[in-house]
Coordinates of N, CA and C in Angstrom, one line a residue:
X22 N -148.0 1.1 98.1 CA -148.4 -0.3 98.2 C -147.1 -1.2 98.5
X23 N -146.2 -0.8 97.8 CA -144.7 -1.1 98.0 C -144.5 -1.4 99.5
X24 N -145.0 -0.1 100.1 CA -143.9 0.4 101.4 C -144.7 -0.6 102.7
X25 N -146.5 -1.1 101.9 CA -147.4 -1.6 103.1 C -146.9 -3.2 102.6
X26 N -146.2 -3.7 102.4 CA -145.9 -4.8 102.3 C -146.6 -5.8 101.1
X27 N -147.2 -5.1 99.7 CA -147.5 -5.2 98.1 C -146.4 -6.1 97.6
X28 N -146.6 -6.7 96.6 CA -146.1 -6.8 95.2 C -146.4 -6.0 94.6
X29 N -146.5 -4.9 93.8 CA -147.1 -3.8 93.2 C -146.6 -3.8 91.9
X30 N -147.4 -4.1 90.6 CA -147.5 -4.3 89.6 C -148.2 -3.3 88.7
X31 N -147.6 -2.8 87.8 CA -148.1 -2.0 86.7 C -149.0 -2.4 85.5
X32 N -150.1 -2.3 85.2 CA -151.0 -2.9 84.8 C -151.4 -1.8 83.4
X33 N -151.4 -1.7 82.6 CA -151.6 -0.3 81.7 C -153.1 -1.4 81.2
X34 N -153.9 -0.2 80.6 CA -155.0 -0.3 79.9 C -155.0 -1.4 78.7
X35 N -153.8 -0.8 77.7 CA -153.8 -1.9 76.8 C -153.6 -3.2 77.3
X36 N -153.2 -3.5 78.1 CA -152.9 -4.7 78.7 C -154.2 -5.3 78.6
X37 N -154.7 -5.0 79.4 CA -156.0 -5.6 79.9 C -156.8 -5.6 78.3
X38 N -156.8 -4.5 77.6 CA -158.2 -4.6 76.4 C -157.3 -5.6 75.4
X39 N -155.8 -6.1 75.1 CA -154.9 -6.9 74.2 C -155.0 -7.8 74.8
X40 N -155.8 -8.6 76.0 CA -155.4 -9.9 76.8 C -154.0 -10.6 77.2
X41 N -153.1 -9.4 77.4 CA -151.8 -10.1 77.7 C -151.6 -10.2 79.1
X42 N -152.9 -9.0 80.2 CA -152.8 -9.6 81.5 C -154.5 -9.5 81.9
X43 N -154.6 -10.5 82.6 CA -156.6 -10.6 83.5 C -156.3 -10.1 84.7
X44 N -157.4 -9.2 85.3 CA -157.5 -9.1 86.4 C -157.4 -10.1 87.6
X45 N -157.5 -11.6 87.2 CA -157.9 -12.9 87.6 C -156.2 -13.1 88.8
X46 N -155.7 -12.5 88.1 CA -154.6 -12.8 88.9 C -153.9 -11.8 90.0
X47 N -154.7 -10.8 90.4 CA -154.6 -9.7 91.0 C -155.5 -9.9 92.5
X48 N -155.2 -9.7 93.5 CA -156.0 -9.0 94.5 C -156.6 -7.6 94.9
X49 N -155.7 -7.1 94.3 CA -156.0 -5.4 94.6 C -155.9 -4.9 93.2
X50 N -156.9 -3.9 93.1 CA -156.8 -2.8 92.0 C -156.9 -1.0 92.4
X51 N -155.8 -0.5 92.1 CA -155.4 0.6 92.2 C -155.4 1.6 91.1
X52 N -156.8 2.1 90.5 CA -156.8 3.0 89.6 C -156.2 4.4 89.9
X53 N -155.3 5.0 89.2 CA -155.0 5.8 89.7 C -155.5 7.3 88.8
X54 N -154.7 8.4 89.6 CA -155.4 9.6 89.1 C -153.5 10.2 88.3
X55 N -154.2 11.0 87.5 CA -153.3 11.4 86.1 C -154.0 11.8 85.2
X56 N -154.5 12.6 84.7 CA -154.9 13.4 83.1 C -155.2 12.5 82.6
X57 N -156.1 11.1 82.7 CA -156.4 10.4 81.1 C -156.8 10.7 80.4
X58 N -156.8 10.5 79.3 CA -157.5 11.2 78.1 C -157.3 13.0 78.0
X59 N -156.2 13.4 78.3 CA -155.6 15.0 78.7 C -156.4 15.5 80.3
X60 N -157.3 14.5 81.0 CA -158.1 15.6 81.4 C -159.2 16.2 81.1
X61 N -159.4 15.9 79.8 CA -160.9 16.7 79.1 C -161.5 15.9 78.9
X62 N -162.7 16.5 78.3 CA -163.9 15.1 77.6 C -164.2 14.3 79.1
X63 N -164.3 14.4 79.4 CA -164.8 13.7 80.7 C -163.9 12.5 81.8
X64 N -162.6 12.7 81.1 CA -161.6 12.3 81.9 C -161.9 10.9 82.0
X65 N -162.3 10.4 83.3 CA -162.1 9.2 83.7 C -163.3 8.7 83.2
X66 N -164.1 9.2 82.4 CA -165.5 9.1 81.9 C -165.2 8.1 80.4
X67 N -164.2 9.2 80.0 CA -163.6 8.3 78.7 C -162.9 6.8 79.2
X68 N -162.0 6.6 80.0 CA -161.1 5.7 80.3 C -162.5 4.7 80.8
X69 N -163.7 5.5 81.2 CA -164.8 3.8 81.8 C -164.8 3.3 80.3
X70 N -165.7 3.9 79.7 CA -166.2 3.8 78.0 C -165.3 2.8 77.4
X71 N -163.7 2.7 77.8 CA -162.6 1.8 77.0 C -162.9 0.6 77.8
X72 N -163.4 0.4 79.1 CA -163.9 -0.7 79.4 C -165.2 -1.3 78.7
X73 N -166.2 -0.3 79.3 CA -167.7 -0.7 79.1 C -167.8 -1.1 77.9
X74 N -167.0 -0.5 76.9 CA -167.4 -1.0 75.3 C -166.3 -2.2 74.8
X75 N -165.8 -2.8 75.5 CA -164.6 -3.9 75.1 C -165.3 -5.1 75.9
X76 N -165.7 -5.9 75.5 CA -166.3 -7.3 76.1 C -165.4 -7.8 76.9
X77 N -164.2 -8.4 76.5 CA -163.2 -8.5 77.5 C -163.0 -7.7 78.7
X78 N -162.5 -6.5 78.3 CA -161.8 -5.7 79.6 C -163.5 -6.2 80.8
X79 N -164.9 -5.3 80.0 CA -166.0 -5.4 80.7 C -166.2 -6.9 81.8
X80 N -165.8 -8.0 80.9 CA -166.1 -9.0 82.0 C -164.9 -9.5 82.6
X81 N -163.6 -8.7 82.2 CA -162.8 -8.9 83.4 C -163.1 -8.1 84.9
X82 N -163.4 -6.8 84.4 CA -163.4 -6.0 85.2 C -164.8 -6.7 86.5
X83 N -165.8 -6.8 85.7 CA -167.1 -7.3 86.7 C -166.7 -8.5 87.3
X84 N -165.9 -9.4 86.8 CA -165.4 -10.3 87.5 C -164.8 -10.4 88.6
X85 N -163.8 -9.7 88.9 CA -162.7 -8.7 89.6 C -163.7 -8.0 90.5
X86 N -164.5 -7.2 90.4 CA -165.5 -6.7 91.3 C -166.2 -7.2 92.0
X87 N -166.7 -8.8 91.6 CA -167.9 -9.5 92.2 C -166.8 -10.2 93.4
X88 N -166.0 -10.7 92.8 CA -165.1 -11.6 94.0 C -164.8 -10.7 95.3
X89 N -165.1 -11.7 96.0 CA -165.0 -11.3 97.9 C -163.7 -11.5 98.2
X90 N -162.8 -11.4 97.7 CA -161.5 -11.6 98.2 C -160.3 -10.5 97.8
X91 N -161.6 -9.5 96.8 CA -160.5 -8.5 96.6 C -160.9 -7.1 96.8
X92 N -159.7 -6.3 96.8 CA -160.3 -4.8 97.1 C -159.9 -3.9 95.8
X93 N -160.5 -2.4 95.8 CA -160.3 -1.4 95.1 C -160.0 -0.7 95.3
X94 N -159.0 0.8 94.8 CA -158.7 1.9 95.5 C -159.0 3.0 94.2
X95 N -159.8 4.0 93.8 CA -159.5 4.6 92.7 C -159.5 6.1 92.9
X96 N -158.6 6.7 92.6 CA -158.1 8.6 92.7 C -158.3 9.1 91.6
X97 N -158.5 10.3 92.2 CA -158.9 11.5 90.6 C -159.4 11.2 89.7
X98 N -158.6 10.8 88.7 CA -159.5 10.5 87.8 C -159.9 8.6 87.6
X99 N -158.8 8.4 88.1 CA -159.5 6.8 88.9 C -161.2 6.4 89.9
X100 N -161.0 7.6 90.3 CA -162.3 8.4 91.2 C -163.6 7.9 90.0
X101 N -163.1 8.7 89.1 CA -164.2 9.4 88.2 C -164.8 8.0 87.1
X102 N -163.7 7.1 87.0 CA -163.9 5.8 86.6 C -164.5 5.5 86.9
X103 N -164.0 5.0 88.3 CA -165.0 3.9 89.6 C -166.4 4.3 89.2
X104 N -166.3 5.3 89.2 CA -168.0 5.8 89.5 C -169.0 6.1 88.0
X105 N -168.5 6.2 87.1 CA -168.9 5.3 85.3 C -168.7 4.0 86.0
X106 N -168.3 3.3 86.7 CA -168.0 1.4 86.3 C -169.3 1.4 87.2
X107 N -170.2 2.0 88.1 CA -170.9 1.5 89.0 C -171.9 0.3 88.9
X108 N -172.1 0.2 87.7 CA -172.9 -0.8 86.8 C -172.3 -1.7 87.4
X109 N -171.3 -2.1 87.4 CA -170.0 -3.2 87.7 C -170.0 -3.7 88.8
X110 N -170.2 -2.7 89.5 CA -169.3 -2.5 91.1 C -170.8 -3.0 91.9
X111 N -171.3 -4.4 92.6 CA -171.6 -4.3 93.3 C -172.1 -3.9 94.7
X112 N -173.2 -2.8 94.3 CA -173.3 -1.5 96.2 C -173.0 -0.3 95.6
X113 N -172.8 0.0 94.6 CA -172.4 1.6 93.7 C -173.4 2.1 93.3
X114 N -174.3 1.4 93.2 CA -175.5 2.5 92.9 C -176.0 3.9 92.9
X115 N -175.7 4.4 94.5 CA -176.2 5.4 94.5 C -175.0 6.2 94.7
X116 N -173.7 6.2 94.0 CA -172.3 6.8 93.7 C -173.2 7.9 92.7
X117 N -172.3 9.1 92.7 CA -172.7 10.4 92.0 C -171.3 10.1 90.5
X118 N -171.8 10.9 89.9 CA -171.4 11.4 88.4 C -169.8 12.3 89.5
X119 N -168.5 12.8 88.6 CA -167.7 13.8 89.1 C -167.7 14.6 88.1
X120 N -168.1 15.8 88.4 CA -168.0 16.9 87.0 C -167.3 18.0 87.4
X121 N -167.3 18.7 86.4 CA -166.2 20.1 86.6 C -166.3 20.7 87.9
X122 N -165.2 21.6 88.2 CA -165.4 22.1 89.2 C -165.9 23.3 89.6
X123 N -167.1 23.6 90.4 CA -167.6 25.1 90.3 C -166.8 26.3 90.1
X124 N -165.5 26.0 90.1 CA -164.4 27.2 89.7 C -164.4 27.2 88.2
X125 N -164.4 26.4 87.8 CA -164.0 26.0 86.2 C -162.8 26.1 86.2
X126 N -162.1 25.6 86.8 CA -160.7 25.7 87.1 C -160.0 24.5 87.6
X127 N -158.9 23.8 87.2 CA -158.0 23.0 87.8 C -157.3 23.4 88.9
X128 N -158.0 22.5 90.2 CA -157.4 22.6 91.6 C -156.3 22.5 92.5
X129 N -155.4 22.5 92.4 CA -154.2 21.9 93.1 C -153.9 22.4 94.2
X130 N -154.2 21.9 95.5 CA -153.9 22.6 97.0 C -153.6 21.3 98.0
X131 N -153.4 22.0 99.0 CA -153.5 21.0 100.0 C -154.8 21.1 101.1
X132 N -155.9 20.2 101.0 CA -157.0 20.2 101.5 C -157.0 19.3 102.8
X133 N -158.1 19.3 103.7 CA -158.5 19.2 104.7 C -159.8 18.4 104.7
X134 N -159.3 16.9 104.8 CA -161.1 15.9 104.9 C -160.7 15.3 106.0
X135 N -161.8 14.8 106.7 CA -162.5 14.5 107.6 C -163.2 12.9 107.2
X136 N -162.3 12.0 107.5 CA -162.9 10.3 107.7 C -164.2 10.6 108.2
X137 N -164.8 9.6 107.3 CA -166.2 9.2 108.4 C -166.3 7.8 108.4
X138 N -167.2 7.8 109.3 CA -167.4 5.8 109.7 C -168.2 5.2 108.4
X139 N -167.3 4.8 108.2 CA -168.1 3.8 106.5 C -167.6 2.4 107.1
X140 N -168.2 1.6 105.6 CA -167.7 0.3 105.7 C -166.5 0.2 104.9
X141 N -165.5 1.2 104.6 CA -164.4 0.9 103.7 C -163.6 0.3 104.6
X142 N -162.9 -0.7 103.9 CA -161.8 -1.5 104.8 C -160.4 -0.6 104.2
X143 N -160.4 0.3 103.4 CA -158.9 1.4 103.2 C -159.1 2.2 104.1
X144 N -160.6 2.7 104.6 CA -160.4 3.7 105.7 C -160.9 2.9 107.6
X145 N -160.6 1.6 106.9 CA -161.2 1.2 109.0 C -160.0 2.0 109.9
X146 N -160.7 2.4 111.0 CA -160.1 2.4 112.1 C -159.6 3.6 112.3
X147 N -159.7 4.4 110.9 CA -159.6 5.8 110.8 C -161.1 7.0 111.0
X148 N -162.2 6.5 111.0 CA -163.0 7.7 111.1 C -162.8 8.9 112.6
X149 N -163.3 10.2 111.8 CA -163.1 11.0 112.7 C -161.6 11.8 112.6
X150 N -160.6 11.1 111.8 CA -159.3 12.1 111.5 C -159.7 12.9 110.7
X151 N -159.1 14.0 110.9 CA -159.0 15.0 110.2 C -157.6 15.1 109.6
X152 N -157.5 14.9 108.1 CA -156.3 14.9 107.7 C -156.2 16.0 106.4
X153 N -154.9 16.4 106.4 CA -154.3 17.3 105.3 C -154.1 16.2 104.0
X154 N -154.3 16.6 102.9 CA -154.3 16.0 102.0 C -154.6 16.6 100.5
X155 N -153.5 15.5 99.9 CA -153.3 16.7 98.4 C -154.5 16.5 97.0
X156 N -155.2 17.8 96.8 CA -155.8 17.6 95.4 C -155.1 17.6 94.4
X157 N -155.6 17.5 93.1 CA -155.0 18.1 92.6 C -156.0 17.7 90.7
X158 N -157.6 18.5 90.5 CA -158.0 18.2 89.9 C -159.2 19.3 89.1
X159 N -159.5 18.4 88.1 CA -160.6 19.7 87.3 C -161.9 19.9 87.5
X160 N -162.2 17.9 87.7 CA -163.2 17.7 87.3 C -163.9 16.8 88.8
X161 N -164.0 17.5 89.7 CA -163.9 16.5 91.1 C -165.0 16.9 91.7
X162 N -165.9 17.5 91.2 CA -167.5 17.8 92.3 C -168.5 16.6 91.9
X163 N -168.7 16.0 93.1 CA -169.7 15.3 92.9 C -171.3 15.9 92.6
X164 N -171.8 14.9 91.9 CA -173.3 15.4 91.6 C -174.1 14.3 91.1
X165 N -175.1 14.1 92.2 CA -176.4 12.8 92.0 C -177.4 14.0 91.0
X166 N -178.0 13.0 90.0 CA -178.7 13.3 89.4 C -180.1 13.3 90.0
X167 N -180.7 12.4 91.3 CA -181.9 12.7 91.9 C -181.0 12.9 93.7
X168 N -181.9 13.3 94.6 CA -181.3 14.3 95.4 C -181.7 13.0 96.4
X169 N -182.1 12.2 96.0 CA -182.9 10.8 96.9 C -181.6 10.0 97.1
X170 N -180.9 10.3 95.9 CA -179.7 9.2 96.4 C -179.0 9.3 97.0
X171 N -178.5 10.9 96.7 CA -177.4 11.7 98.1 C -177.8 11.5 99.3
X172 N -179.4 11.2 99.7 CA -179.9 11.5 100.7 C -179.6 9.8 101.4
X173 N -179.9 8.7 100.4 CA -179.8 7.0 100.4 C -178.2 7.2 100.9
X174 N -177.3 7.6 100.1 CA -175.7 7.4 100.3 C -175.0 7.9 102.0
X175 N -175.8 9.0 102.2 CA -175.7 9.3 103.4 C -175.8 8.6 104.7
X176 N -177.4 8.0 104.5 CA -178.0 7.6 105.8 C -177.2 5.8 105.5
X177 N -177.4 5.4 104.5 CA -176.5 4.2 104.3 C -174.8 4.2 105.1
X178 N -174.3 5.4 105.4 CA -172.7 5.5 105.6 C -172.1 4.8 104.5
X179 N -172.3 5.1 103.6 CA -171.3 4.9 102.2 C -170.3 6.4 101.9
X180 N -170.3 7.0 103.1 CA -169.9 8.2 102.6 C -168.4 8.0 103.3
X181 N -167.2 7.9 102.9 CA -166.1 7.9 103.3 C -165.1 9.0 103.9
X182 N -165.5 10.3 103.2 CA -164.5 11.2 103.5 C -165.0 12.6 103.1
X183 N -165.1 13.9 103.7 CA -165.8 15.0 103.4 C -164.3 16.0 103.7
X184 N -164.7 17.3 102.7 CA -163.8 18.7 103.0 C -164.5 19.2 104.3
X185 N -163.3 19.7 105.0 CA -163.8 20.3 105.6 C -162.9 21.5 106.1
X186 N -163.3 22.3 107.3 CA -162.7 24.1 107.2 C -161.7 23.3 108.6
X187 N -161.5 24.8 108.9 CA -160.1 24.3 110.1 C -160.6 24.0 111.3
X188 N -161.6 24.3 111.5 CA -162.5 23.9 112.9 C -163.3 22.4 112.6
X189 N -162.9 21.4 111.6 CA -163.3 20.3 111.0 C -164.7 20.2 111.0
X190 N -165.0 21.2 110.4 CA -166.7 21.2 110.4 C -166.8 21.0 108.6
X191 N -168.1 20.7 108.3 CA -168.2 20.4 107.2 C -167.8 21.4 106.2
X192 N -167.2 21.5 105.2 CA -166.6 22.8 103.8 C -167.8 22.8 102.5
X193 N -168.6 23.9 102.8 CA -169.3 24.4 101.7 C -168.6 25.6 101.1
X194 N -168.1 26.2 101.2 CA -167.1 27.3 100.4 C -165.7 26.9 100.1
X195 N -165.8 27.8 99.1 CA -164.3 28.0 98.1 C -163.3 28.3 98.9
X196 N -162.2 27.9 99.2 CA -161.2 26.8 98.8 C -161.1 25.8 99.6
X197 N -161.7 26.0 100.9 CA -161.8 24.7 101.3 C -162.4 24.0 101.1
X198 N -163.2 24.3 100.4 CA -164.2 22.7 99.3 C -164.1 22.8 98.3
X199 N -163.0 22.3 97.2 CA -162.1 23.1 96.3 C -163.1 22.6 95.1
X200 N -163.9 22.0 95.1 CA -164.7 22.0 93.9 C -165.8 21.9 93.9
X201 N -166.8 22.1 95.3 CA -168.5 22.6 95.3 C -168.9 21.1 95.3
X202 N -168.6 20.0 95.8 CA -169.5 19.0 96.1 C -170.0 18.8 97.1
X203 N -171.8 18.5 97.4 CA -172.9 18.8 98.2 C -171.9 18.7 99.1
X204 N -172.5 18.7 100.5 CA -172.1 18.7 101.6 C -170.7 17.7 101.7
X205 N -169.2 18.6 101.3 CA -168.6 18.3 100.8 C -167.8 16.7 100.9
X206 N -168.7 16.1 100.2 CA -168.5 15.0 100.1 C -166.9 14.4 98.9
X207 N -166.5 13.9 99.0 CA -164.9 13.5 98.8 C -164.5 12.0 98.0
X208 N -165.5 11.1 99.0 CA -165.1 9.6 98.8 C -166.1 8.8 99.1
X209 N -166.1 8.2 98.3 CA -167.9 6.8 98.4 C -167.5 5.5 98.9
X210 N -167.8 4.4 99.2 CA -167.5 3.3 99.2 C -168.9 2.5 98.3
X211 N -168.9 1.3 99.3 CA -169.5 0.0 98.7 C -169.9 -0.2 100.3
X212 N -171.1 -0.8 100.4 CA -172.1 -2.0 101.9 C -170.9 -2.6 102.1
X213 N -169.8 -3.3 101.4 CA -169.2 -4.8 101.9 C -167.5 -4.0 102.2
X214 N -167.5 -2.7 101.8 CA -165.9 -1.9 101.7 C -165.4 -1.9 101.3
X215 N -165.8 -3.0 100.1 CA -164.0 -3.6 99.5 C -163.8 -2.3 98.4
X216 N -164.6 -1.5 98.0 CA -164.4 -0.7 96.6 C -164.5 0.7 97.0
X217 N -163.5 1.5 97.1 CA -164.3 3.0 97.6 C -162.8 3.6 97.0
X218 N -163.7 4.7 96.4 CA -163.3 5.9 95.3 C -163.2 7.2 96.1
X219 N -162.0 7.9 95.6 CA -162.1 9.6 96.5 C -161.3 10.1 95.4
X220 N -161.6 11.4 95.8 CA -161.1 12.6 94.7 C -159.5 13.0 95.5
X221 N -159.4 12.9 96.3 CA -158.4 13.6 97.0 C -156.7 12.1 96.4
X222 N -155.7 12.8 97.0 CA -153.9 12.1 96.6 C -153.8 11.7 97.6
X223 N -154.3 10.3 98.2 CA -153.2 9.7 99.5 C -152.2 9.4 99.3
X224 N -152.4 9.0 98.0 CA -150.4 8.1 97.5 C -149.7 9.5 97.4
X225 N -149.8 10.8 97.4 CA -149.4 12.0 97.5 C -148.6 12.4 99.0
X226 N -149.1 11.8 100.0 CA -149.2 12.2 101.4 C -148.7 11.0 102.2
X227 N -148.2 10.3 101.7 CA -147.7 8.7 103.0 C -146.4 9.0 103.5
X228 N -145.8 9.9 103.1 CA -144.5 10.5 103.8 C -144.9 11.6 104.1
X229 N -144.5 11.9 106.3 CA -144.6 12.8 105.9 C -144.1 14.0 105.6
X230 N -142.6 13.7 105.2 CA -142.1 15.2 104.0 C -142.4 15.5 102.9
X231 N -143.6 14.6 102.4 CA -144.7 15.2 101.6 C -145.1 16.1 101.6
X232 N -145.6 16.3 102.8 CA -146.5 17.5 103.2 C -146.3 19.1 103.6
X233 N -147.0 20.1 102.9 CA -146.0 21.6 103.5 C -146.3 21.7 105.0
X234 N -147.4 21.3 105.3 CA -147.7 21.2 106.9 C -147.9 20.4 107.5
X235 N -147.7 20.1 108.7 CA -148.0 18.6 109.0 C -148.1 18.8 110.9
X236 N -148.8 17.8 111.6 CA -148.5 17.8 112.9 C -146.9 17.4 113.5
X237 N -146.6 18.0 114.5 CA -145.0 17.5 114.5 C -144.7 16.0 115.4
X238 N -145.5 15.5 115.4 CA -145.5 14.0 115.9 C -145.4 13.2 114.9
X239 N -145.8 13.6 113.7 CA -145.7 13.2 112.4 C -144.2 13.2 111.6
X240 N -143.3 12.3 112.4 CA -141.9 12.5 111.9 C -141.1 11.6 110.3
X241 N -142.0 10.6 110.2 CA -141.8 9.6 109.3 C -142.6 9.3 108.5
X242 N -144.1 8.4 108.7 CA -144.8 8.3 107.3 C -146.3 9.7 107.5
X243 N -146.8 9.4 107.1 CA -148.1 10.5 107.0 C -149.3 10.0 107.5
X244 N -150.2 10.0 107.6 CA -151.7 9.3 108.6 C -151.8 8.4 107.0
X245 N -151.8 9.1 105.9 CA -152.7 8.2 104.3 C -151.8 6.6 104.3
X246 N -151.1 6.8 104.8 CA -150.0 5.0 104.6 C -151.0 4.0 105.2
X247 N -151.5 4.5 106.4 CA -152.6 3.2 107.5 C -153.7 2.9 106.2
X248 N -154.2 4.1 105.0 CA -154.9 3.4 104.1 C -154.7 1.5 103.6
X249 N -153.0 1.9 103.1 CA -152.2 1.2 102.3 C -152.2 0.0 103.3
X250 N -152.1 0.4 104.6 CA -151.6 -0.6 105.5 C -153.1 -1.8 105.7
X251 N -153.9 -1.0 105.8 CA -155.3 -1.9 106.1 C -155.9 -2.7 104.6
X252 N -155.4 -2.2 103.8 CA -155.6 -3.3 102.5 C -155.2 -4.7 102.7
X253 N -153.3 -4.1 102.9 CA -152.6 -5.3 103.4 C -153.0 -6.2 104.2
X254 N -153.4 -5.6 105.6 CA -154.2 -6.6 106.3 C -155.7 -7.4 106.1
X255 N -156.3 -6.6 105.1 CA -157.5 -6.9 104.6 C -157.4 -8.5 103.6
X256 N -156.2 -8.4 102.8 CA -155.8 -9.4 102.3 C -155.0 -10.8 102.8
X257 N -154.4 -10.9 104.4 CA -153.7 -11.2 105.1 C -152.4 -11.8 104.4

């Protein structure tokens, strides 16, 4: 956020549940991905619950969500947040649960998704790349509880970002769909774009000597920076 031309501010939990800072004064929120709660118990499942059950944080947060003037970005287990907050998040409805991974195993590789045409304003102007990009999680397969809404989230284009193999076709098998979500789905948004959640590390990949592989045109940042970059301009 720094490098896309941000103020970038660290905002911790207690902050927000002790009232020493409101979302009120923020335009962007960047939940990020890291072990909360170790990783277990439901990960980003617990970190919603510290919202949903605190009256404050709760109507800071829906506050922060309703307004048109700001955006969201949430990873890993930031991912797994967003998508407990849906209640919140106006257009999240038909976002899936993120649960363990059909390995039963914590994932760490470098995968391969495929932009699609959504309304996310972090991914405009990107659908159709196919980019390398770092996992690095336990609990990251998506799963709708009725099969109507995967089917709603689809035909809506709320679907941001999918695994896919090396011929960029869609990734139903192990390891290139490193954790068995349906038609390897990755990243959700919102109808208006401003809020869209993925499992996968951009902030991992904006350099590219991040990366163990990379195209060789790719001498300086990484394709995930134009995320960062179209916030910026989203906000002018």
């Amino acid at each position: 956020f720094d490098r896309a031309g941000f103020d970038a501010v660290d905002v911790h939990m207690s902050d927000i549940l002790g009232g020493r800072r409101t979302l009120a004064d923020f335009v962007g929120l960047a939940a990020c991905g890291g072990f909360s709660y170790g990783d277990v118990l439901g990960a980003g499942e617990g970190w919603a619950k510290s919202i949903l059950f605190n009256a404050r944080a709760r109507d800071d947060f829906a506050a922060f969500f309703a307004r048109s003037d700001t955006f969201t970005l949430g990873v890993c287990n930031g991912c797994q947040m967003l998508a407990n907050l849906r209640s919140l998040i106006p257009g999240a409805e038909l976002w899936p649960h993120f649960v363990q991974n059909r390995s039963e195993r914590f994932e760490a590789r470098l995968s391969l998704v495929r932009v699609e045409a959504s309304p996310s304003i972090l991914l405009a102007d990107m659908a159709g790349s196919v980019l390398p990009i770092a996992v690095a999680h336990g609990e990251g397969r998506a799963r709708w509880c009725r099969e109507d809404d995967l089917r709603a989230l689809e035909e809506t284009k709320l679907v941001g970002a999918r695994y896919v193999d090396h011929r960029g076709e869609i990734a139903s098998r192990y390891p290139q769909n490193p954790n068995g979500s349906p038609h390897g789905i990755t990243a959700v948004t919102t109808p208006d774009g401003r809020v869209t959640a993925m499992m996968p590390h951009p902030e991992r990949v904006f350099r590219a000597h991040q990366l163990s592989w990379r195209p060789t045109a790719w001498t300086a940042s990484g394709q995930c920076l134009h995320m960062f970059s179209n916030a910026r301009r989203f906000v002018g």
